[in-house]
Every structure is written in structure tokens, then in C-alpha cells.
mmCIF file of C-alpha atoms and ligand atoms in Angstrom:
data_model
loop_
_atom_site.group_PDB
_atom_site.id
_atom_site.type_symbol
_atom_site.label_atom_id
_atom_site.label_comp_id
_atom_site.label_asym_id
_atom_site.label_seq_id
_atom_site.Cartn_x
_atom_site.Cartn_y
_atom_site.Cartn_z
ATOM 1 C CA MET A 1 0.000 0.000 0.000
ATOM 2 C CA LEU A 2 2.692 2.451 0.992
ATOM 3 C CA PHE A 3 4.660 1.673 -2.129
ATOM 4 C CA ILE A 4 1.626 2.320 -4.334
ATOM 5 C CA HIS A 5 0.939 5.540 -2.503
ATOM 6 C CA PHE A 6 4.456 6.835 -3.149
ATOM 7 C CA THR A 7 4.214 5.905 -6.813
ATOM 8 C CA PHE A 8 1.126 8.080 -7.143
ATOM 9 C CA LEU A 9 2.818 10.859 -5.236
ATOM 10 C CA ALA A 10 5.819 10.836 -7.562
ATOM 11 C CA ALA A 11 3.516 11.057 -10.572
ATOM 12 C CA ALA A 12 1.648 13.944 -8.969
ATOM 13 C CA VAL A 13 4.800 15.886 -8.140
ATOM 14 C CA SER A 14 6.164 15.619 -11.671
ATOM 15 C CA ALA A 15 2.906 17.059 -13.005
ATOM 16 C CA LEU A 16 2.948 20.146 -10.789
ATOM 17 C CA PRO A 17 2.986 23.684 -12.225
ATOM 18 C CA SER A 18 6.261 24.838 -13.701
ATOM 19 C CA SER A 19 8.730 26.365 -11.280
ATOM 20 C CA THR A 20 8.412 29.765 -12.978
ATOM 21 C CA ASN A 21 4.842 30.159 -11.726
ATOM 22 C CA LEU A 22 5.902 29.220 -8.225
ATOM 23 C CA ALA A 23 8.978 31.464 -8.342
ATOM 24 C CA ALA A 24 6.849 34.450 -9.338
ATOM 25 C CA ARG A 25 4.987 34.048 -6.065
ATOM 26 C CA GLN A 26 8.012 33.929 -3.823
ATOM 27 C CA THR A 27 7.769 37.653 -3.203
ATOM 28 C CA CYS A 28 4.537 39.601 -3.370
ATOM 29 C CA THR A 29 5.210 43.185 -4.338
ATOM 30 C CA SER A 30 2.019 44.010 -6.236
ATOM 31 C CA PRO A 31 -0.910 41.741 -5.384
ATOM 32 C CA ARG A 32 -3.268 41.039 -8.286
ATOM 33 C CA LEU A 33 -6.936 42.005 -8.019
ATOM 34 C CA ARG A 34 -9.385 39.121 -8.361
ATOM 35 C CA LYS A 35 -12.446 40.323 -10.244
ATOM 36 C CA SER A 36 -16.139 39.679 -10.069
ATOM 37 C CA TRP A 37 -17.257 37.655 -13.099
ATOM 38 C CA SER A 38 -19.879 40.258 -14.005
ATOM 39 C CA LYS A 39 -17.274 43.049 -13.968
ATOM 40 C CA ALA A 40 -14.603 41.274 -15.988
ATOM 41 C CA THR A 41 -14.400 42.081 -19.694
ATOM 42 C CA VAL A 42 -15.826 39.669 -22.246
ATOM 43 C CA GLU A 43 -12.257 38.861 -23.350
ATOM 44 C CA GLU A 44 -11.270 38.047 -19.750
ATOM 45 C CA ARG A 45 -14.302 35.809 -19.276
ATOM 46 C CA LEU A 46 -13.702 33.970 -22.536
ATOM 47 C CA ALA A 47 -10.027 33.455 -21.681
ATOM 48 C CA TYR A 48 -10.990 32.015 -18.291
ATOM 49 C CA LEU A 49 -13.603 29.706 -19.832
ATOM 50 C CA GLU A 50 -11.202 28.476 -22.482
ATOM 51 C CA ALA A 51 -8.715 27.463 -19.794
ATOM 52 C CA ALA A 52 -11.464 25.948 -17.610
ATOM 53 C CA VAL A 53 -12.572 23.775 -20.550
ATOM 54 C CA CYS A 54 -8.921 22.837 -21.120
ATOM 55 C CA ILE A 55 -8.756 21.525 -17.520
ATOM 56 C CA THR A 56 -11.715 19.232 -18.303
ATOM 57 C CA LYS A 57 -9.653 17.684 -21.124
ATOM 58 C CA LYS A 58 -6.184 17.558 -19.584
ATOM 59 C CA PRO A 59 -4.799 14.249 -18.315
ATOM 60 C CA SER A 60 -5.296 13.370 -14.679
ATOM 61 C CA ARG A 61 -2.480 13.905 -12.196
ATOM 62 C CA LEU A 62 -3.812 11.238 -9.873
ATOM 63 C CA ASN A 63 -4.106 8.499 -12.508
ATOM 64 C CA LYS A 64 -6.786 6.678 -10.554
ATOM 65 C CA HIS A 65 -8.950 5.878 -13.596
ATOM 66 C CA LYS A 66 -8.310 5.742 -17.337
ATOM 67 C CA ASP A 67 -11.104 8.225 -18.122
ATOM 68 C CA ALA A 68 -10.193 10.760 -15.429
ATOM 69 C CA THR A 69 -9.184 14.301 -16.393
ATOM 70 C CA LEU A 70 -7.435 16.981 -14.389
ATOM 71 C CA HIS A 71 -10.849 18.479 -13.602
ATOM 72 C CA ASP A 72 -11.996 15.139 -12.183
ATOM 73 C CA ASP A 73 -8.940 15.196 -9.902
ATOM 74 C CA PHE A 74 -10.295 18.338 -8.227
ATOM 75 C CA ALA A 75 -13.711 16.759 -7.590
ATOM 76 C CA TYR A 76 -12.160 13.507 -6.382
ATOM 77 C CA THR A 77 -9.710 15.211 -4.025
ATOM 78 C CA HIS A 78 -12.439 17.386 -2.502
ATOM 79 C CA ALA A 79 -14.714 14.339 -2.046
ATOM 80 C CA LEU A 80 -11.935 12.202 -0.588
ATOM 81 C CA LEU A 81 -11.028 14.855 1.994
ATOM 82 C CA ASN A 82 -14.627 15.937 2.621
ATOM 83 C CA TYR A 83 -14.714 15.193 6.347
ATOM 84 C CA ASP A 84 -11.349 16.853 7.018
ATOM 85 C CA ILE A 85 -12.031 20.152 5.235
ATOM 86 C CA HIS A 86 -15.559 21.145 6.258
ATOM 87 C CA SER A 87 -17.469 22.117 9.396
ATOM 88 C CA PHE A 88 -14.463 23.413 11.334
ATOM 89 C CA ALA A 89 -11.880 26.225 11.216
ATOM 90 C CA GLY A 90 -9.874 24.632 8.393
ATOM 91 C CA PHE A 91 -12.739 25.161 5.917
ATOM 92 C CA LEU A 92 -11.568 28.658 4.933
ATOM 93 C CA PRO A 93 -7.789 28.199 4.493
ATOM 94 C CA TRP A 94 -8.256 24.813 2.815
ATOM 95 C CA HIS A 95 -10.620 26.197 0.166
ATOM 96 C CA ARG A 96 -8.378 29.264 -0.273
ATOM 97 C CA TYR A 97 -5.510 26.933 -1.110
ATOM 98 C CA PHE A 98 -7.721 24.716 -3.315
ATOM 99 C CA VAL A 99 -8.830 27.700 -5.441
ATOM 100 C CA MET A 100 -5.157 28.649 -5.802
ATOM 101 C CA VAL A 101 -4.294 25.124 -7.003
ATOM 102 C CA TYR A 102 -7.074 25.535 -9.583
ATOM 103 C CA GLU A 103 -5.754 28.971 -10.589
ATOM 104 C CA GLN A 104 -2.365 27.353 -11.213
ATOM 105 C CA ALA A 105 -4.075 24.699 -13.369
ATOM 106 C CA LEU A 106 -5.736 27.498 -15.391
ATOM 107 C CA GLU A 107 -2.250 28.972 -15.884
ATOM 108 C CA GLU A 108 -1.000 25.617 -17.143
ATOM 109 C CA CYS A 109 -3.750 25.896 -19.743
ATOM 110 C CA GLY A 110 -2.379 29.242 -20.911
ATOM 111 C CA TYR A 111 -4.571 31.569 -18.836
ATOM 112 C CA LYS A 112 -2.827 34.774 -17.779
ATOM 113 C CA GLY A 113 -5.470 36.223 -15.455
ATOM 114 C CA THR A 114 -6.437 35.445 -11.866
ATOM 115 C CA ALA A 115 -9.184 33.354 -10.330
ATOM 116 C CA MET A 116 -12.505 35.233 -10.322
ATOM 117 C CA TYR A 117 -15.605 35.164 -8.129
ATOM 118 C CA TRP A 118 -19.370 35.010 -8.531
ATOM 119 C CA ASP A 119 -20.690 37.961 -6.580
ATOM 120 C CA TRP A 120 -23.875 36.305 -5.361
ATOM 121 C CA VAL A 121 -24.445 39.068 -2.829
ATOM 122 C CA ALA A 122 -24.865 41.531 -5.708
ATOM 123 C CA ASP A 123 -27.087 38.997 -7.519
ATOM 124 C CA SER A 124 -29.139 37.884 -4.499
ATOM 125 C CA ASP A 125 -32.331 39.689 -5.515
ATOM 126 C CA ASN A 126 -32.846 37.242 -8.378
ATOM 127 C CA ALA A 127 -29.818 34.996 -8.764
ATOM 128 C CA THR A 128 -31.250 33.327 -11.883
ATOM 129 C CA LEU A 129 -30.408 36.564 -13.738
ATOM 130 C CA SER A 130 -26.690 36.418 -12.929
ATOM 131 C CA ALA A 131 -24.057 36.873 -15.635
ATOM 132 C CA VAL A 132 -22.521 33.545 -14.584
ATOM 133 C CA TRP A 133 -25.335 31.646 -16.371
ATOM 134 C CA ASP A 134 -24.685 33.176 -19.771
ATOM 135 C CA PRO A 135 -24.380 30.486 -22.478
ATOM 136 C CA VAL A 136 -21.456 32.260 -24.185
ATOM 137 C CA THR A 137 -19.708 34.432 -21.601
ATOM 138 C CA GLY A 138 -20.651 32.248 -18.615
ATOM 139 C CA PHE A 139 -21.050 28.681 -17.388
ATOM 140 C CA GLY A 140 -24.393 27.891 -19.049
ATOM 141 C CA GLY A 141 -27.722 27.767 -17.275
ATOM 142 C CA ASN A 142 -29.974 25.433 -15.348
ATOM 143 C CA GLY A 143 -30.283 21.728 -16.141
ATOM 144 C CA GLN A 144 -33.137 20.773 -18.458
ATOM 145 C CA GLY A 145 -34.744 17.696 -19.968
ATOM 146 C CA THR A 146 -33.412 14.167 -19.655
ATOM 147 C CA GLY A 147 -30.116 12.462 -20.355
ATOM 148 C CA ASN A 148 -28.871 11.716 -16.869
ATOM 149 C CA HIS A 149 -29.256 8.587 -14.794
ATOM 150 C CA GLY A 150 -29.682 7.663 -11.149
ATOM 151 C CA ASN A 151 -29.962 10.513 -8.699
ATOM 152 C CA HIS A 152 -28.527 13.115 -11.103
ATOM 153 C CA ALA A 153 -30.514 16.233 -11.970
ATOM 154 C CA PRO A 154 -31.256 17.269 -15.556
ATOM 155 C CA PRO A 155 -28.161 18.071 -17.617
ATOM 156 C CA VAL A 156 -26.916 21.546 -18.483
ATOM 157 C CA GLN A 157 -27.784 22.004 -22.170
ATOM 158 C CA ASP A 158 -25.866 25.125 -23.092
ATOM 159 C CA GLY A 159 -22.561 26.885 -22.472
ATOM 160 C CA PRO A 160 -18.980 25.691 -22.644
ATOM 161 C CA PHE A 161 -19.509 22.666 -20.340
ATOM 162 C CA LYS A 162 -22.495 21.035 -22.092
ATOM 163 C CA ASP A 163 -20.220 18.266 -23.404
ATOM 164 C CA PHE A 164 -18.283 17.819 -20.164
ATOM 165 C CA ARG A 165 -18.842 14.438 -18.485
ATOM 166 C CA PRO A 166 -17.792 14.510 -14.810
ATOM 167 C CA LEU A 167 -16.424 11.091 -13.863
ATOM 168 C CA TYR A 168 -17.158 10.991 -10.148
ATOM 169 C CA SER A 169 -20.111 11.131 -7.817
ATOM 170 C CA GLU A 170 -18.527 11.636 -4.425
ATOM 171 C CA THR A 171 -15.551 9.246 -4.756
ATOM 172 C CA ASN A 172 -17.421 6.683 -6.897
ATOM 173 C CA VAL A 173 -16.867 6.289 -10.611
ATOM 174 C CA ASP A 174 -20.229 7.328 -12.101
ATOM 175 C CA GLN A 175 -19.779 9.260 -15.327
ATOM 176 C CA HIS A 176 -22.671 11.602 -16.048
ATOM 177 C CA ARG A 177 -23.575 14.917 -17.613
ATOM 178 C CA LEU A 178 -22.956 18.125 -15.693
ATOM 179 C CA CYS A 179 -26.230 18.898 -13.972
ATOM 180 C CA ARG A 180 -27.999 21.677 -12.082
ATOM 181 C CA ASN A 181 -31.359 21.883 -10.399
ATOM 182 C CA TRP A 182 -32.113 25.455 -9.386
ATOM 183 C CA ASN A 183 -34.263 26.079 -6.381
ATOM 184 C CA ARG A 184 -36.775 28.540 -7.833
ATOM 185 C CA GLY A 185 -37.889 29.890 -4.473
ATOM 186 C CA PHE A 186 -41.070 29.217 -2.557
ATOM 187 C CA GLY A 187 -42.968 31.057 0.146
ATOM 188 C CA ASP A 188 -40.878 34.090 1.120
ATOM 189 C CA ASN A 189 -37.680 32.596 -0.276
ATOM 190 C CA LYS A 190 -35.936 34.249 -3.166
ATOM 191 C CA GLU A 191 -34.656 32.432 -6.236
ATOM 192 C CA LEU A 192 -31.709 30.082 -5.465
ATOM 193 C CA PHE A 193 -32.173 30.790 -1.724
ATOM 194 C CA GLY A 194 -31.034 34.385 -2.355
ATOM 195 C CA HIS A 195 -32.684 35.596 0.886
ATOM 196 C CA ARG A 196 -29.791 33.847 2.707
ATOM 197 C CA TYR A 197 -27.106 35.928 0.969
ATOM 198 C CA THR A 198 -28.559 39.416 0.613
ATOM 199 C CA PRO A 199 -26.274 42.328 1.632
ATOM 200 C CA GLN A 200 -28.186 42.448 4.932
ATOM 201 C CA ALA A 201 -27.855 38.702 5.647
ATOM 202 C CA VAL A 202 -24.154 38.678 4.793
ATOM 203 C CA SER A 203 -23.464 41.816 6.889
ATOM 204 C CA GLU A 204 -24.794 39.904 9.865
ATOM 205 C CA VAL A 205 -22.327 37.090 9.163
ATOM 206 C CA LEU A 206 -19.465 39.586 8.831
ATOM 207 C CA ALA A 207 -20.427 41.158 12.162
ATOM 208 C CA ASP A 208 -19.256 38.116 14.137
ATOM 209 C CA THR A 209 -15.958 39.127 15.758
ATOM 210 C CA THR A 210 -14.524 35.649 16.400
ATOM 211 C CA TYR A 211 -12.823 33.701 13.613
ATOM 212 C CA ASP A 212 -14.620 30.419 14.156
ATOM 213 C CA GLY A 213 -17.963 32.096 14.828
ATOM 214 C CA PHE A 214 -17.664 33.953 11.533
ATOM 215 C CA ARG A 215 -16.505 30.790 9.724
ATOM 216 C CA ASP A 216 -19.440 28.791 11.076
ATOM 217 C CA LEU A 217 -22.021 31.397 10.042
ATOM 218 C CA LEU A 218 -20.476 31.816 6.590
ATOM 219 C CA GLU A 219 -20.107 28.096 5.916
ATOM 220 C CA GLY A 220 -23.560 27.082 7.154
ATOM 221 C CA GLY A 221 -25.389 30.179 5.853
ATOM 222 C CA PRO A 222 -24.516 31.903 2.559
ATOM 223 C CA HIS A 223 -21.973 29.287 1.436
ATOM 224 C CA ALA A 224 -24.304 26.321 1.876
ATOM 225 C CA SER A 225 -27.306 28.238 0.521
ATOM 226 C CA VAL A 226 -25.586 28.867 -2.810
ATOM 227 C CA HIS A 227 -24.626 25.181 -3.116
ATOM 228 C CA PHE A 228 -28.191 24.093 -2.373
ATOM 229 C CA GLY A 229 -29.809 26.929 -4.322
ATOM 230 C CA VAL A 230 -28.022 25.911 -7.523
ATOM 231 C CA ALA A 231 -28.312 22.160 -7.095
ATOM 232 C CA VAL A 232 -31.454 21.232 -5.138
ATOM 233 C CA GLY A 233 -34.768 22.372 -6.599
ATOM 234 C CA SER A 234 -37.827 22.375 -4.382
ATOM 235 C CA GLY A 235 -39.804 19.171 -4.459
ATOM 236 C CA VAL A 236 -37.522 17.408 -6.934
ATOM 237 C CA GLY A 237 -35.549 14.368 -5.810
ATOM 238 C CA LYS A 238 -32.643 14.845 -8.187
ATOM 239 C CA ILE A 239 -29.525 16.738 -7.169
ATOM 240 C CA GLY A 240 -27.151 18.787 -9.276
ATOM 241 C CA ASP A 241 -23.373 18.567 -9.267
ATOM 242 C CA LEU A 242 -22.817 21.545 -6.954
ATOM 243 C CA VAL A 243 -24.125 19.633 -3.936
ATOM 244 C CA PRO A 244 -22.490 16.301 -3.087
ATOM 245 C CA SER A 245 -18.891 16.129 -1.874
ATOM 246 C CA SER A 246 -17.809 16.042 -5.530
ATOM 247 C CA SER A 247 -19.179 19.605 -5.932
ATOM 248 C CA PRO A 248 -16.057 20.819 -7.816
ATOM 249 C CA ASN A 249 -17.583 18.781 -10.683
ATOM 250 C CA ASP A 250 -19.384 22.024 -11.519
ATOM 251 C CA PRO A 251 -16.686 24.461 -12.721
ATOM 252 C CA LEU A 252 -18.787 27.209 -11.119
ATOM 253 C CA PHE A 253 -17.575 25.827 -7.758
ATOM 254 C CA PHE A 254 -14.354 27.829 -8.098
ATOM 255 C CA LEU A 255 -16.208 31.109 -8.642
ATOM 256 C CA HIS A 256 -18.494 30.333 -5.707
ATOM 257 C CA HIS A 257 -15.513 29.661 -3.467
ATOM 258 C CA GLY A 258 -13.821 32.788 -4.810
ATOM 259 C CA MET A 259 -16.705 34.735 -3.252
ATOM 260 C CA VAL A 260 -16.498 32.778 0.019
ATOM 261 C CA ASP A 261 -12.777 33.584 0.079
ATOM 262 C CA ARG A 262 -13.467 37.246 -0.644
ATOM 263 C CA LEU A 263 -15.875 37.470 2.296
ATOM 264 C CA TRP A 264 -13.198 36.022 4.581
ATOM 265 C CA TRP A 265 -10.759 38.612 3.144
ATOM 266 C CA ILE A 266 -13.308 41.388 3.822
ATOM 267 C CA TRP A 267 -13.731 40.099 7.390
ATOM 268 C CA GLN A 268 -9.935 40.056 7.828
ATOM 269 C CA GLN A 269 -9.592 43.650 6.538
ATOM 270 C CA ALA A 270 -11.758 44.986 9.361
ATOM 271 C CA ASP A 271 -8.905 44.699 11.898
ATOM 272 C CA GLU A 272 -5.171 44.075 11.560
ATOM 273 C CA SER A 273 -5.297 41.353 14.208
ATOM 274 C CA ARG A 274 -7.612 39.317 12.011
ATOM 275 C CA THR A 275 -4.973 38.462 9.403
ATOM 276 C CA ASN A 276 -3.793 35.642 11.628
ATOM 277 C CA ALA A 277 -6.979 35.107 13.642
ATOM 278 C CA TYR A 278 -7.537 31.341 13.702
ATOM 279 C CA ASP A 279 -9.350 29.425 16.431
ATOM 280 C CA GLY A 280 -11.772 26.608 17.114
ATOM 281 C CA PHE A 281 -11.396 22.841 17.415
ATOM 282 C CA HIS A 282 -10.751 19.919 15.138
ATOM 283 C CA ARG A 283 -13.713 17.648 14.467
ATOM 284 C CA PRO A 284 -14.033 14.314 16.232
ATOM 285 C CA PRO A 285 -12.283 11.519 14.324
ATOM 286 C CA GLN A 286 -14.199 10.430 11.219
ATOM 287 C CA SER A 287 -14.451 6.946 12.709
ATOM 288 C CA ASN A 288 -16.479 8.392 15.592
ATOM 289 C CA PRO A 289 -18.098 11.593 14.316
ATOM 290 C CA GLY A 290 -20.419 11.838 17.316
ATOM 291 C CA GLY A 291 -17.522 11.566 19.748
ATOM 292 C CA PRO A 292 -15.738 14.310 21.681
ATOM 293 C CA GLN A 293 -14.278 17.150 19.602
ATOM 294 C CA GLY A 294 -10.610 17.084 18.648
ATOM 295 C CA PRO A 295 -7.785 19.358 19.850
ATOM 296 C CA PRO A 296 -7.686 23.132 19.263
ATOM 297 C CA VAL A 297 -6.640 24.186 15.762
ATOM 298 C CA THR A 298 -3.303 25.964 15.246
ATOM 299 C CA LEU A 299 -1.632 27.926 12.455
ATOM 300 C CA ASP A 300 0.749 24.983 12.072
ATOM 301 C CA ASP A 301 -2.041 22.613 11.033
ATOM 302 C CA ILE A 302 -1.612 20.821 7.727
ATOM 303 C CA LEU A 303 -3.864 21.462 4.732
ATOM 304 C CA PRO A 304 -3.978 18.057 3.017
ATOM 305 C CA MET A 305 -4.296 18.088 -0.785
ATOM 306 C CA GLY A 306 -4.204 14.349 -1.478
ATOM 307 C CA ASP A 307 -2.019 13.676 -4.496
ATOM 308 C CA LEU A 308 -3.298 16.771 -6.340
ATOM 309 C CA ALA A 309 -0.721 19.218 -4.929
ATOM 310 C CA PRO A 310 1.734 19.381 -2.023
ATOM 311 C CA GLU A 311 0.134 19.703 1.395
ATOM 312 C CA GLY A 312 -0.003 23.246 2.753
ATOM 313 C CA ILE A 313 0.279 24.825 6.219
ATOM 314 C CA VAL A 314 -2.524 27.023 7.495
ATOM 315 C CA ARG A 315 -0.234 29.975 8.358
ATOM 316 C CA ASP A 316 0.821 30.307 4.698
ATOM 317 C CA TYR A 317 -2.798 30.796 3.613
ATOM 318 C CA MET A 318 -3.999 33.383 6.121
ATOM 319 C CA ASP A 319 -2.715 36.506 4.373
ATOM 320 C CA THR A 320 -3.694 36.822 0.689
ATOM 321 C CA ARG A 321 -0.710 39.125 0.258
ATOM 322 C CA SER A 322 1.669 36.345 1.264
ATOM 323 C CA ALA A 323 4.111 35.032 -1.297
ATOM 324 C CA HIS A 324 2.000 31.879 -1.735
ATOM 325 C CA LEU A 325 -1.088 33.814 -2.805
ATOM 326 C CA CYS A 326 -0.459 37.475 -3.684
ATOM 327 C CA TYR A 327 -3.919 38.763 -4.522
ATOM 328 C CA GLU A 328 -6.644 41.041 -3.168
ATOM 329 C CA TYR A 329 -10.345 41.573 -3.711
ATOM 330 C CA PRO A 330 -12.620 44.592 -4.042
ATOM 331 C CA LYS A 331 -13.893 45.773 -0.668
ATOM 332 C CA TRP A 332 -17.483 45.470 0.590
ATOM 333 C CA GLU A 333 -19.549 47.572 -1.822
ATOM 334 C CA TYR A 334 -23.236 47.025 -1.110
ATOM 335 C CA ASP A 335 -24.510 49.585 1.426
HETATM 336 C C1 NAG B 401 -36.335 35.883 -11.606
HETATM 337 O O1 NAG B 401 -36.074 36.023 -12.987
HETATM 338 C C2 NAG B 401 -36.684 35.037 -13.790
HETATM 339 C C3 NAG B 401 -36.169 35.210 -15.218
HETATM 340 O O2 NAG B 401 -36.541 36.466 -15.694
HETATM 341 C C4 NAG B 401 -38.198 35.141 -13.695
HETATM 342 O O3 NAG B 401 -38.803 34.122 -14.468
HETATM 343 C C5 NAG B 401 -38.590 34.987 -12.245
HETATM 344 O O4 NAG B 401 -39.966 35.180 -12.094
HETATM 345 C C6 NAG B 401 -37.822 35.972 -11.364
HETATM 346 N N1 NAG B 401 -38.119 35.656 -9.990
HETATM 347 C C7 NAG B 401 -38.680 36.500 -9.142
HETATM 348 C C8 NAG B 401 -38.914 35.999 -7.752
HETATM 349 O O5 NAG B 401 -38.960 37.657 -9.455
HETATM 350 CU CU1 CU B 402 -15.765 22.250 0.050
#
């Protein structure tokens, strides 16, 4: 087992981004600005999409299955680590690192820009009207019609990912068409659960002054609502790709987590001491999830990345102006 593991690791390391990309990040003199999708130029959006499609065709780094692509590696890694990267303090730095690994994969596909974000706070009034759903300059729209099997929602019929066939469902091989199942709102709810990520709702999340309190509200509130709003329609038993642990199957995942990361950045900007604010406890062991909580988290905790990329350390992913990251976001701009 160990031998096989190291063989995979060696293959993964040799497929990592070229050293020039990494070298460019060793000092951060002028951080790059990550843009909102709706504010990027058409050329920038098309360049991003071209590279994102390229990732869905590139060979796998993990080499776990003959039909796997580099994009499938992201979904598989996220699903494999699911328990260790959600519902505790590590959620934010882990996903910050994961989006950066994806940004480096976009660069390997020739993209020169930065990761971007879906500003769902700005779109919360009616999120079905967002620029991210555009069939040409976006990720295509809701799933429609038939063509999927099992528990999968209707397939996405337009946009650059209509021919993409995600390989995994959670960590199981289960090739299918990319699918979405928008929650169209019911009762007092807005489209795609937008009432949970209005400027007012998100301000309340940002008002929490403790790191892990803020993380918990963000993860369980706006973050989860967008996942469910895109992928779980009311009264329909079929789920879209943005919901199970293989949620990076939907390339929109990386724009969604860009926004989650931006909100953490905005929270950090409110006070200098927040750059390295990190507290809370590890989850109970996965073998006994109802058991007593684990030890306190520390900045020296490891961010596992499976065989997709080298493991990280939390302290390297706290400051977006660190050499590992070197980017910023637009400030809060809704009141
Ligand atoms: C949101 O926009 C869609 C598309 O125009 C429309 O069909 C729907 O009724 C709108 N929803 C609400 C709650 O206004
Ligand atoms: Cu996640």
C-alpha cells in the first residue's frame, strides 16, 4: 500500500505547475486584483472559460482511472477529503488553497489572469439573472430535460460545459452529464435561496468578531445556501453537481468559493489582528463523528491536498498578500 501511494505521489509531483509560476509568487510586491465575473471584460471571461474547458480535457495527475481528467482530480480530491475540510476552522484556508491550485491549473492551460468570483451578494435579488449563467460568456444555465441517470438532476444544455462528463459522484466512478437543479424559491424565499445571501444577511455574518464564529455562520449560511440553491430544486428528488462532496464537478464551484474567500478577506480587513486570527477545534475523528471534539486548531495545522498538490500549512494561507497567494479583492460595496 505504501509503495503504491508513493508511486502516485511521484507522478503527482512531476505534473505540478512549472517552477516559474511558483517562483513568481516567492515575493509579493504588487498583489493582483481578483475580479467579479460580471465586472470582468468579455475577453477576460472567454479566456478564463477556455482554460477551464482545457482543464476538463487535460490528463489526470492522480491516474486513478483511465477516463479521469485533471478536472476530475479536483472533484475527487475534494470528495476524498470531505470530512477533514468542512465544518471546522480549516474550511476557509483549505478552500483558499484549493482555489489557488485551480488557478495554477488554469495557468498551465495558458490563462494569464487570476481566479474570479461570482458575486452572489450583488445577484441575491434574483440569482437566476446572474451573468454567470450566460451560455457564451458564462457557465451555461440550469439543467433541463433528460439524459442523466440515477440521482442526477437534468443536464446543463448550453454553455462551454455542455459536453463535459464529470467522472465521479462523491468518490465513486459514475460518469454523467454536468447537472444543475435550481431552487426557484417558494414562500418568502428568493430564487436560489437568495434571501440567505442578501447584503443584509451577509453583513450579519461579517459582524461576528470571532474567527470560528464567523466561519461557522459563513459556511452554514450563505456558502451552503448557494450550493443548495443551484443544485437542489424544491420538491424534486434529483440533485445537481454543486451539492455532493464532488461539488467541484461544476466548474462554477471555483467562482463560488472565490466569493467565500473574498468574504473572509473582507472580514480580515476589518482589523489588523484578524490576518492571523484562527481558532476553534478539530472535528471528532471520522471513525467516531459523534464523539468528543478534537484538539484546538493551530496555524501549524496541515492542509492536506491528497495527491493533487503538495500539502499546505494554514499559516501560509492566512494573508492573501503572502508570497504563496499574492492577490486582493474589491472591498465590501453594497450599502
Ligand atoms: C427571476 O427572474 C426570472 C427570469 O426572468 C423570472 O422568471 C422569475 O420570475 C424571477 N423571480 C422573481 C422571484 O422575481
Ligand atoms: Cu468544500
